[in-house]
mmCIF file with all atom_site columns, C-alpha atoms in Angstrom:
data_model
loop_
_atom_site.group_PDB
_atom_site.id
_atom_site.type_symbol
_atom_site.label_atom_id
_atom_site.label_alt_id
_atom_site.label_comp_id
_atom_site.label_asym_id
_atom_site.label_entity_id
_atom_site.label_seq_id
_atom_site.pdbx_PDB_ins_code
_atom_site.Cartn_x
_atom_site.Cartn_y
_atom_site.Cartn_z
_atom_site.occupancy
_atom_site.B_iso_or_equiv
_atom_site.pdbx_formal_charge
_atom_site.auth_seq_id
_atom_site.auth_comp_id
_atom_site.auth_asym_id
_atom_site.auth_atom_id
_atom_site.pdbx_PDB_model_num
ATOM 1   C CA . UNK A 1 1   ? 16.175  7.354   23.909  1.00 46.00 ? 1   UNK A CA 1
ATOM 2   C CA . UNK A 1 2   ? 14.346  10.421  25.256  1.00 46.00 ? 2   UNK A CA 1
ATOM 3   C CA . UNK A 1 3   ? 10.734  9.801   26.265  1.00 47.00 ? 3   UNK A CA 1
ATOM 4   C CA . UNK A 1 4   ? 9.425   12.172  23.570  1.00 57.00 ? 4   UNK A CA 1
ATOM 5   C CA . UNK A 1 5   ? 11.680  10.832  20.801  1.00 83.00 ? 5   UNK A CA 1
ATOM 6   C CA . UNK A 1 6   ? 10.855  7.850   18.663  1.00 89.00 ? 6   UNK A CA 1
ATOM 7   C CA . UNK A 1 7   ? 12.375  5.590   16.068  1.00 95.00 ? 7   UNK A CA 1
ATOM 8   C CA . UNK A 1 8   ? 10.708  3.808   13.175  1.00 97.00 ? 8   UNK A CA 1
ATOM 9   C CA . UNK A 1 9   ? 11.470  0.179   12.344  1.00 97.00 ? 9   UNK A CA 1
ATOM 10  C CA . UNK A 1 10  ? 9.870   -2.719  10.503  1.00 96.00 ? 10  UNK A CA 1
ATOM 11  C CA . UNK A 1 11  ? 7.107   -4.459  12.408  1.00 96.00 ? 11  UNK A CA 1
ATOM 12  C CA . UNK A 1 12  ? 7.860   -7.948  13.716  1.00 96.00 ? 12  UNK A CA 1
ATOM 13  C CA . UNK A 1 13  ? 5.609   -10.738 15.034  1.00 96.00 ? 13  UNK A CA 1
ATOM 14  C CA . UNK A 1 14  ? 6.653   -9.766  18.586  1.00 96.00 ? 14  UNK A CA 1
ATOM 15  C CA . UNK A 1 15  ? 4.970   -6.366  18.057  1.00 97.00 ? 15  UNK A CA 1
ATOM 16  C CA . UNK A 1 16  ? 1.471   -7.728  17.357  1.00 96.00 ? 16  UNK A CA 1
ATOM 17  C CA . UNK A 1 17  ? 0.218   -7.485  20.962  1.00 96.00 ? 17  UNK A CA 1
ATOM 18  C CA . UNK A 1 18  ? 1.244   -3.828  21.256  1.00 96.00 ? 18  UNK A CA 1
ATOM 19  C CA . UNK A 1 19  ? -0.161  -3.007  17.812  1.00 96.00 ? 19  UNK A CA 1
ATOM 20  C CA . UNK A 1 20  ? -3.416  -4.716  18.730  1.00 95.00 ? 20  UNK A CA 1
ATOM 21  C CA . UNK A 1 21  ? -3.629  -2.649  21.947  1.00 96.00 ? 21  UNK A CA 1
ATOM 22  C CA . UNK A 1 22  ? -3.222  0.599   19.982  1.00 96.00 ? 22  UNK A CA 1
ATOM 23  C CA . UNK A 1 23  ? -5.706  -0.641  17.366  1.00 93.00 ? 23  UNK A CA 1
ATOM 24  C CA . UNK A 1 24  ? -8.350  -1.316  20.057  1.00 94.00 ? 24  UNK A CA 1
ATOM 25  C CA . UNK A 1 25  ? -7.907  2.138   21.620  1.00 94.00 ? 25  UNK A CA 1
ATOM 26  C CA . UNK A 1 26  ? -7.995  3.899   18.261  1.00 93.00 ? 26  UNK A CA 1
ATOM 27  C CA . UNK A 1 27  ? -10.820 2.327   16.253  1.00 89.00 ? 27  UNK A CA 1
ATOM 28  C CA . UNK A 1 28  ? -14.440 1.336   16.853  1.00 85.00 ? 28  UNK A CA 1
ATOM 29  C CA . UNK A 1 29  ? -13.916 -1.733  14.649  1.00 87.00 ? 29  UNK A CA 1
ATOM 30  C CA . UNK A 1 30  ? -10.336 -2.905  15.322  1.00 91.00 ? 30  UNK A CA 1
ATOM 31  C CA . UNK A 1 31  ? -8.682  -5.548  13.201  1.00 91.00 ? 31  UNK A CA 1
ATOM 32  C CA . UNK A 1 32  ? -8.576  -9.091  14.556  1.00 93.00 ? 32  UNK A CA 1
ATOM 33  C CA . UNK A 1 33  ? -5.200  -10.475 15.605  1.00 94.00 ? 33  UNK A CA 1
ATOM 34  C CA . UNK A 1 34  ? -5.265  -12.875 12.640  1.00 95.00 ? 34  UNK A CA 1
ATOM 35  C CA . UNK A 1 35  ? -5.740  -9.957  10.245  1.00 94.00 ? 35  UNK A CA 1
ATOM 36  C CA . UNK A 1 36  ? -2.768  -8.125  11.758  1.00 94.00 ? 36  UNK A CA 1
ATOM 37  C CA . UNK A 1 37  ? -0.636  -11.268 11.509  1.00 95.00 ? 37  UNK A CA 1
ATOM 38  C CA . UNK A 1 38  ? -1.665  -11.780 7.883   1.00 95.00 ? 38  UNK A CA 1
ATOM 39  C CA . UNK A 1 39  ? -0.866  -8.151  7.040   1.00 94.00 ? 39  UNK A CA 1
ATOM 40  C CA . UNK A 1 40  ? 2.580   -8.543  8.585   1.00 93.00 ? 40  UNK A CA 1
ATOM 41  C CA . UNK A 1 41  ? 3.315   -11.499 6.297   1.00 94.00 ? 41  UNK A CA 1
ATOM 42  C CA . UNK A 1 42  ? 1.637   -10.074 3.174   1.00 93.00 ? 42  UNK A CA 1
ATOM 43  C CA . UNK A 1 43  ? 3.117   -6.577  3.406   1.00 93.00 ? 43  UNK A CA 1
ATOM 44  C CA . UNK A 1 44  ? 6.404   -7.410  5.144   1.00 90.00 ? 44  UNK A CA 1
ATOM 45  C CA . UNK A 1 45  ? 8.324   -4.570  3.441   1.00 92.00 ? 45  UNK A CA 1
ATOM 46  C CA . UNK A 1 46  ? 5.757   -1.866  4.155   1.00 95.00 ? 46  UNK A CA 1
ATOM 47  C CA . UNK A 1 47  ? 4.615   -2.349  7.772   1.00 96.00 ? 47  UNK A CA 1
ATOM 48  C CA . UNK A 1 48  ? 6.320   -0.307  10.474  1.00 98.00 ? 48  UNK A CA 1
ATOM 49  C CA . UNK A 1 49  ? 6.136   0.534   14.152  1.00 97.00 ? 49  UNK A CA 1
ATOM 50  C CA . UNK A 1 50  ? 7.279   3.589   16.067  1.00 97.00 ? 50  UNK A CA 1
ATOM 51  C CA . UNK A 1 51  ? 8.997   3.050   19.393  1.00 96.00 ? 51  UNK A CA 1
ATOM 52  C CA . UNK A 1 52  ? 9.737   5.454   22.197  1.00 93.00 ? 52  UNK A CA 1
ATOM 53  C CA . UNK A 1 53  ? 11.176  4.951   25.694  1.00 90.00 ? 53  UNK A CA 1
ATOM 54  C CA . UNK A 1 54  ? 7.888   3.347   26.812  1.00 91.00 ? 54  UNK A CA 1
ATOM 55  C CA . UNK A 1 55  ? 7.675   0.877   23.906  1.00 94.00 ? 55  UNK A CA 1
ATOM 56  C CA . UNK A 1 56  ? 5.573   0.690   20.746  1.00 96.00 ? 56  UNK A CA 1
ATOM 57  C CA . UNK A 1 57  ? 3.734   3.997   20.355  1.00 97.00 ? 57  UNK A CA 1
ATOM 58  C CA . UNK A 1 58  ? 2.357   3.712   16.812  1.00 97.00 ? 58  UNK A CA 1
ATOM 59  C CA . UNK A 1 59  ? 2.182   1.612   13.688  1.00 97.00 ? 59  UNK A CA 1
ATOM 60  C CA . UNK A 1 60  ? 1.338   1.751   10.002  1.00 98.00 ? 60  UNK A CA 1
ATOM 61  C CA . UNK A 1 61  ? 0.192   -1.062  7.750   1.00 97.00 ? 61  UNK A CA 1
ATOM 62  C CA . UNK A 1 62  ? 0.668   -0.284  4.096   1.00 96.00 ? 62  UNK A CA 1
ATOM 63  C CA . UNK A 1 63  ? 0.665   -2.339  0.936   1.00 95.00 ? 63  UNK A CA 1
ATOM 64  C CA . UNK A 1 64  ? 1.547   -1.727  -2.689  1.00 95.00 ? 64  UNK A CA 1
ATOM 65  C CA . UNK A 1 65  ? -1.096  -2.598  -5.263  1.00 91.00 ? 65  UNK A CA 1
ATOM 66  C CA . UNK A 1 66  ? -0.471  -3.033  -8.981  1.00 90.00 ? 66  UNK A CA 1
ATOM 67  C CA . UNK A 1 67  ? -3.472  -2.161  -11.162 1.00 87.00 ? 67  UNK A CA 1
ATOM 68  C CA . UNK A 1 68  ? -1.680  -3.199  -14.347 1.00 87.00 ? 68  UNK A CA 1
ATOM 69  C CA . UNK A 1 69  ? -1.341  0.454   -15.321 1.00 87.00 ? 69  UNK A CA 1
ATOM 70  C CA . UNK A 1 70  ? -0.095  1.995   -12.077 1.00 89.00 ? 70  UNK A CA 1
ATOM 71  C CA . UNK A 1 71  ? 1.362   0.933   -8.754  1.00 92.00 ? 71  UNK A CA 1
ATOM 72  C CA . UNK A 1 72  ? -0.171  2.584   -5.696  1.00 94.00 ? 72  UNK A CA 1
ATOM 73  C CA . UNK A 1 73  ? 0.742   2.460   -2.060  1.00 96.00 ? 73  UNK A CA 1
ATOM 74  C CA . UNK A 1 74  ? -2.281  1.899   0.172   1.00 96.00 ? 74  UNK A CA 1
ATOM 75  C CA . UNK A 1 75  ? -2.332  2.858   3.832   1.00 97.00 ? 75  UNK A CA 1
ATOM 76  C CA . UNK A 1 76  ? -4.549  0.168   5.325   1.00 95.00 ? 76  UNK A CA 1
ATOM 77  C CA . UNK A 1 77  ? -4.208  1.200   8.962   1.00 95.00 ? 77  UNK A CA 1
ATOM 78  C CA . UNK A 1 78  ? -2.364  3.874   10.918  1.00 97.00 ? 78  UNK A CA 1
ATOM 79  C CA . UNK A 1 79  ? -2.674  4.578   14.614  1.00 96.00 ? 79  UNK A CA 1
ATOM 80  C CA . UNK A 1 80  ? -0.676  6.262   17.343  1.00 96.00 ? 80  UNK A CA 1
ATOM 81  C CA . UNK A 1 81  ? -1.114  5.701   21.057  1.00 95.00 ? 81  UNK A CA 1
ATOM 82  C CA . UNK A 1 82  ? -3.093  8.659   22.493  1.00 93.00 ? 82  UNK A CA 1
ATOM 83  C CA . UNK A 1 83  ? -0.194  9.674   24.790  1.00 92.00 ? 83  UNK A CA 1
ATOM 84  C CA . UNK A 1 84  ? 2.153   9.933   21.792  1.00 92.00 ? 84  UNK A CA 1
ATOM 85  C CA . UNK A 1 85  ? -0.106  11.894  19.450  1.00 91.00 ? 85  UNK A CA 1
ATOM 86  C CA . UNK A 1 86  ? 0.851   15.404  18.365  1.00 90.00 ? 86  UNK A CA 1
ATOM 87  C CA . UNK A 1 87  ? 4.583   14.560  18.550  1.00 92.00 ? 87  UNK A CA 1
ATOM 88  C CA . UNK A 1 88  ? 5.245   13.765  14.882  1.00 94.00 ? 88  UNK A CA 1
ATOM 89  C CA . UNK A 1 89  ? 4.911   9.986   15.244  1.00 96.00 ? 89  UNK A CA 1
ATOM 90  C CA . UNK A 1 90  ? 2.053   9.626   12.742  1.00 96.00 ? 90  UNK A CA 1
ATOM 91  C CA . UNK A 1 91  ? 3.737   11.842  10.164  1.00 97.00 ? 91  UNK A CA 1
ATOM 92  C CA . UNK A 1 92  ? 7.016   9.925   10.534  1.00 97.00 ? 92  UNK A CA 1
ATOM 93  C CA . UNK A 1 93  ? 5.206   6.617   10.030  1.00 98.00 ? 93  UNK A CA 1
ATOM 94  C CA . UNK A 1 94  ? 3.428   7.906   6.909   1.00 97.00 ? 94  UNK A CA 1
ATOM 95  C CA . UNK A 1 95  ? 6.679   9.230   5.417   1.00 97.00 ? 95  UNK A CA 1
ATOM 96  C CA . UNK A 1 96  ? 8.454   5.913   6.101   1.00 97.00 ? 96  UNK A CA 1
ATOM 97  C CA . UNK A 1 97  ? 5.633   3.974   4.420   1.00 97.00 ? 97  UNK A CA 1
ATOM 98  C CA . UNK A 1 98  ? 5.673   6.392   1.476   1.00 97.00 ? 98  UNK A CA 1
ATOM 99  C CA . UNK A 1 99  ? 9.409   5.831   1.040   1.00 96.00 ? 99  UNK A CA 1
ATOM 100 C CA . UNK A 1 100 ? 8.912   2.058   1.136   1.00 96.00 ? 100 UNK A CA 1
ATOM 101 C CA . UNK A 1 101 ? 6.156   2.335   -1.492  1.00 96.00 ? 101 UNK A CA 1
ATOM 102 C CA . UNK A 1 102 ? 8.339   4.527   -3.703  1.00 95.00 ? 102 UNK A CA 1
ATOM 103 C CA . UNK A 1 103 ? 11.103  1.917   -3.534  1.00 94.00 ? 103 UNK A CA 1
ATOM 104 C CA . UNK A 1 104 ? 8.519   -0.517  -4.935  1.00 93.00 ? 104 UNK A CA 1
ATOM 105 C CA . UNK A 1 105 ? 7.853   1.972   -7.777  1.00 93.00 ? 105 UNK A CA 1
ATOM 106 C CA . UNK A 1 106 ? 4.504   3.289   -6.478  1.00 95.00 ? 106 UNK A CA 1
ATOM 107 C CA . UNK A 1 107 ? 3.407   6.537   -8.102  1.00 95.00 ? 107 UNK A CA 1
ATOM 108 C CA . UNK A 1 108 ? 0.955   7.537   -5.358  1.00 96.00 ? 108 UNK A CA 1
ATOM 109 C CA . UNK A 1 109 ? -0.364  6.607   -1.940  1.00 97.00 ? 109 UNK A CA 1
ATOM 110 C CA . UNK A 1 110 ? -4.048  6.226   -1.131  1.00 95.00 ? 110 UNK A CA 1
ATOM 111 C CA . UNK A 1 111 ? -6.125  5.648   1.994   1.00 96.00 ? 111 UNK A CA 1
ATOM 112 C CA . UNK A 1 112 ? -9.681  5.621   3.247   1.00 94.00 ? 112 UNK A CA 1
ATOM 113 C CA . UNK A 1 113 ? -10.850 7.715   6.194   1.00 93.00 ? 113 UNK A CA 1
ATOM 114 C CA . UNK A 1 114 ? -14.240 8.021   7.894   1.00 89.00 ? 114 UNK A CA 1
ATOM 115 C CA . UNK A 1 115 ? -16.146 11.122  6.762   1.00 92.00 ? 115 UNK A CA 1
ATOM 116 C CA . UNK A 1 116 ? -16.671 11.937  10.466  1.00 92.00 ? 116 UNK A CA 1
ATOM 117 C CA . UNK A 1 117 ? -12.952 11.785  11.323  1.00 91.00 ? 117 UNK A CA 1
ATOM 118 C CA . UNK A 1 118 ? -12.137 15.445  10.780  1.00 92.00 ? 118 UNK A CA 1
ATOM 119 C CA . UNK A 1 119 ? -8.859  15.274  12.728  1.00 92.00 ? 119 UNK A CA 1
ATOM 120 C CA . UNK A 1 120 ? -7.543  12.465  10.481  1.00 93.00 ? 120 UNK A CA 1
ATOM 121 C CA . UNK A 1 121 ? -8.698  14.303  7.349   1.00 95.00 ? 121 UNK A CA 1
ATOM 122 C CA . UNK A 1 122 ? -6.841  17.433  8.538   1.00 96.00 ? 122 UNK A CA 1
ATOM 123 C CA . UNK A 1 123 ? -3.753  15.364  9.392   1.00 96.00 ? 123 UNK A CA 1
ATOM 124 C CA . UNK A 1 124 ? -3.593  13.779  5.944   1.00 97.00 ? 124 UNK A CA 1
ATOM 125 C CA . UNK A 1 125 ? -4.305  17.102  4.232   1.00 97.00 ? 125 UNK A CA 1
ATOM 126 C CA . UNK A 1 126 ? -1.298  18.624  6.036   1.00 96.00 ? 126 UNK A CA 1
ATOM 127 C CA . UNK A 1 127 ? 0.800   15.757  4.636   1.00 97.00 ? 127 UNK A CA 1
ATOM 128 C CA . UNK A 1 128 ? -0.262  16.547  1.070   1.00 96.00 ? 128 UNK A CA 1
ATOM 129 C CA . UNK A 1 129 ? -3.186  14.135  0.632   1.00 97.00 ? 129 UNK A CA 1
ATOM 130 C CA . UNK A 1 130 ? -6.248  15.236  -1.313  1.00 96.00 ? 130 UNK A CA 1
ATOM 131 C CA . UNK A 1 131 ? -9.789  13.847  -1.230  1.00 96.00 ? 131 UNK A CA 1
ATOM 132 C CA . UNK A 1 132 ? -10.615 12.184  -4.555  1.00 96.00 ? 132 UNK A CA 1
ATOM 133 C CA . UNK A 1 133 ? -13.981 10.486  -4.007  1.00 92.00 ? 133 UNK A CA 1
ATOM 134 C CA . UNK A 1 134 ? -16.338 9.061   -1.410  1.00 89.00 ? 134 UNK A CA 1
ATOM 135 C CA . UNK A 1 135 ? -17.407 5.438   -0.868  1.00 88.00 ? 135 UNK A CA 1
ATOM 136 C CA . UNK A 1 136 ? -20.923 5.016   0.514   1.00 87.00 ? 136 UNK A CA 1
ATOM 137 C CA . UNK A 1 137 ? -21.339 2.587   3.417   1.00 80.00 ? 137 UNK A CA 1
ATOM 138 C CA . UNK A 1 138 ? -17.658 1.592   3.501   1.00 80.00 ? 138 UNK A CA 1
ATOM 139 C CA . UNK A 1 139 ? -17.358 0.925   7.238   1.00 81.00 ? 139 UNK A CA 1
ATOM 140 C CA . UNK A 1 140 ? -19.080 -1.790  9.273   1.00 71.00 ? 140 UNK A CA 1
ATOM 141 C CA . UNK A 1 141 ? -21.528 0.755   10.726  1.00 75.00 ? 141 UNK A CA 1
ATOM 142 C CA . UNK A 1 142 ? -22.313 1.882   7.115   1.00 82.00 ? 142 UNK A CA 1
ATOM 143 C CA . UNK A 1 143 ? -20.453 5.186   7.553   1.00 82.00 ? 143 UNK A CA 1
ATOM 144 C CA . UNK A 1 144 ? -19.031 6.584   4.320   1.00 90.00 ? 144 UNK A CA 1
ATOM 145 C CA . UNK A 1 145 ? -15.305 6.812   3.616   1.00 92.00 ? 145 UNK A CA 1
ATOM 146 C CA . UNK A 1 146 ? -13.360 9.506   1.846   1.00 94.00 ? 146 UNK A CA 1
ATOM 147 C CA . UNK A 1 147 ? -10.569 8.187   -0.368  1.00 95.00 ? 147 UNK A CA 1
ATOM 148 C CA . UNK A 1 148 ? -7.553  10.465  -0.188  1.00 97.00 ? 148 UNK A CA 1
ATOM 149 C CA . UNK A 1 149 ? -4.433  10.333  -2.358  1.00 96.00 ? 149 UNK A CA 1
ATOM 150 C CA . UNK A 1 150 ? -0.992  11.839  -2.524  1.00 97.00 ? 150 UNK A CA 1
ATOM 151 C CA . UNK A 1 151 ? 0.830   11.628  -5.834  1.00 95.00 ? 151 UNK A CA 1
ATOM 152 C CA . UNK A 1 152 ? 4.587   11.276  -5.787  1.00 93.00 ? 152 UNK A CA 1
ATOM 153 C CA . UNK A 1 153 ? 6.613   13.523  -8.042  1.00 77.00 ? 153 UNK A CA 1
ATOM 154 C CA . UNK A 1 154 ? 9.831   11.926  -9.221  1.00 58.00 ? 154 UNK A CA 1
#
């Protein structure tokens, strides 16, 4: 595998340490190991890692939620190692999670992003996500979140 190429596969318990390392680098309030382990069990069909020649370079944790009227995919966490950013890893992870959600009959994908995270907002906008509303005080530091959605057309 070329150093700049990557492959996407389902996350396994052996990946937790690498995912946790990327989580710590990427977020001011990273998930605890127990939370990552629980997500792996709960969302086993919709959690993925990206690997390159150096190892795990990104991950996505996604679930599918049934409201009784609709089924939505929900990106709970997405991060790419800083050295691997801007190489299509994040977009590939999102598309793989979207496909997994569609297989489970989801009609859309949603996520929350910090209002201050303009690069993430731009990234998701490029992938077809639209802001739909804002949640006041969503994050642990009371920062607001923007909820973004992408509706699937099939």
